Amino acid sequence: MEEAKREDHTILVYCLPLKAKERDIWNFFSKTNCGKIRDIRIIRDARSGRSKGVAYVEFYTSDAVQKALTMSDQPFELKGRSFLGLRVQHSQA
């Protein structure tokens, strides 16, 4: 029996502030009404557990992905500071 192929609705976000948490990333995409987020995974160093400034964000729809892709270079707010240089792209499976 062949498994139904699910469309990939995941983006890669990089150049994140190292102190950013999943909730901060969720807030960033939610404030611009990109769409409903299914999951956020921050990539961390295996030994130290520190963020590498990279995260995968999975959305429920392809429309949400298209909106999220427009968020590159938008200021990322974290604890009252604004960080520039954020990049958003399709994830490479």
Coordinates of C-alpha atoms in Angstrom, one line a residue:
M1 CA 0.0 0.0 0.0
E2 CA 1.5 3.3 -1.1
E3 CA 1.6 6.1 1.5
A4 CA -0.1 9.4 0.4
K5 CA 2.6 12.0 -0.3
R6 CA 2.1 15.1 1.9
E7 CA 3.1 18.5 0.6
D8 CA 6.0 20.0 2.3
H9 CA 5.0 23.2 4.1
T10 CA 8.3 23.8 5.8
I11 CA 10.6 26.8 5.6
L12 CA 14.1 27.4 6.9
V13 CA 14.8 30.5 8.9
Y14 CA 18.4 31.5 9.6
C15 CA 20.4 34.5 11.0
L16 CA 18.1 34.3 14.0
P17 CA 19.3 35.9 17.3
L18 CA 20.9 33.1 19.3
K19 CA 18.6 33.8 22.3
A20 CA 15.4 33.4 20.2
K21 CA 13.0 30.8 21.5
E22 CA 10.2 28.9 19.7
R23 CA 7.6 31.4 21.1
D24 CA 9.6 34.3 19.7
I25 CA 9.6 32.8 16.2
W26 CA 5.9 32.0 16.5
N27 CA 5.2 35.6 17.4
F28 CA 7.3 36.9 14.5
F29 CA 5.2 35.0 11.9
S30 CA 1.9 35.4 13.7
K31 CA 2.0 39.2 13.9
T32 CA 2.0 39.3 10.1
N33 CA -0.8 36.8 9.7
C34 CA 1.4 34.4 7.7
G35 CA -0.9 31.5 8.7
K36 CA -1.3 28.7 11.3
I37 CA 2.0 27.1 12.4
R38 CA 2.2 23.4 12.9
D39 CA 5.7 23.1 14.4
I40 CA 8.9 25.0 15.1
R41 CA 12.3 23.3 15.5
I42 CA 15.3 25.3 16.5
I43 CA 18.6 23.7 15.5
R44 CA 20.9 23.4 18.6
D45 CA 24.4 22.3 19.2
A46 CA 24.4 18.7 20.4
R47 CA 26.9 19.3 23.3
S48 CA 26.0 22.7 24.6
G49 CA 22.3 22.9 23.6
R50 CA 22.9 26.5 22.3
S51 CA 21.0 27.7 19.3
K52 CA 22.8 27.8 16.0
G53 CA 20.5 30.6 14.8
V54 CA 18.6 28.3 12.5
A55 CA 15.1 27.0 12.7
Y56 CA 12.6 25.0 10.7
V57 CA 9.0 26.3 10.7
E58 CA 6.2 24.1 9.4
F59 CA 2.9 25.6 8.3
Y60 CA -0.4 23.9 7.5
T61 CA -0.8 25.4 4.1
S62 CA 1.2 26.4 1.0
D63 CA -0.4 29.9 1.1
A64 CA 1.2 30.4 4.6
V65 CA 4.6 29.3 3.3
Q66 CA 4.3 31.9 0.4
K67 CA 3.5 34.7 2.9
A68 CA 6.3 33.6 5.3
L69 CA 8.8 33.7 2.4
T70 CA 8.2 37.4 2.1
M71 CA 9.5 37.9 5.7
S72 CA 13.2 37.9 4.8
D73 CA 15.0 41.1 5.9
Q74 CA 12.1 42.1 8.2
P75 CA 13.2 43.2 11.7
F76 CA 13.0 40.4 14.3
E77 CA 12.0 41.9 17.7
L78 CA 13.4 40.2 20.8
K79 CA 13.1 41.7 24.3
G80 CA 12.8 45.2 23.0
R81 CA 15.6 45.0 20.5
S82 CA 15.3 44.8 16.7
F83 CA 17.6 42.4 14.8
L84 CA 18.1 42.8 11.1
G85 CA 19.3 40.3 8.5
L86 CA 16.8 37.5 9.1
R87 CA 16.6 35.1 6.1
V88 CA 13.6 32.9 5.1
Q89 CA 13.7 30.3 2.4
H90 CA 12.1 27.0 1.4
S91 CA 13.6 24.1 3.3
Q92 CA 15.6 21.6 1.2
A93 CA 14.2 18.1 2.0

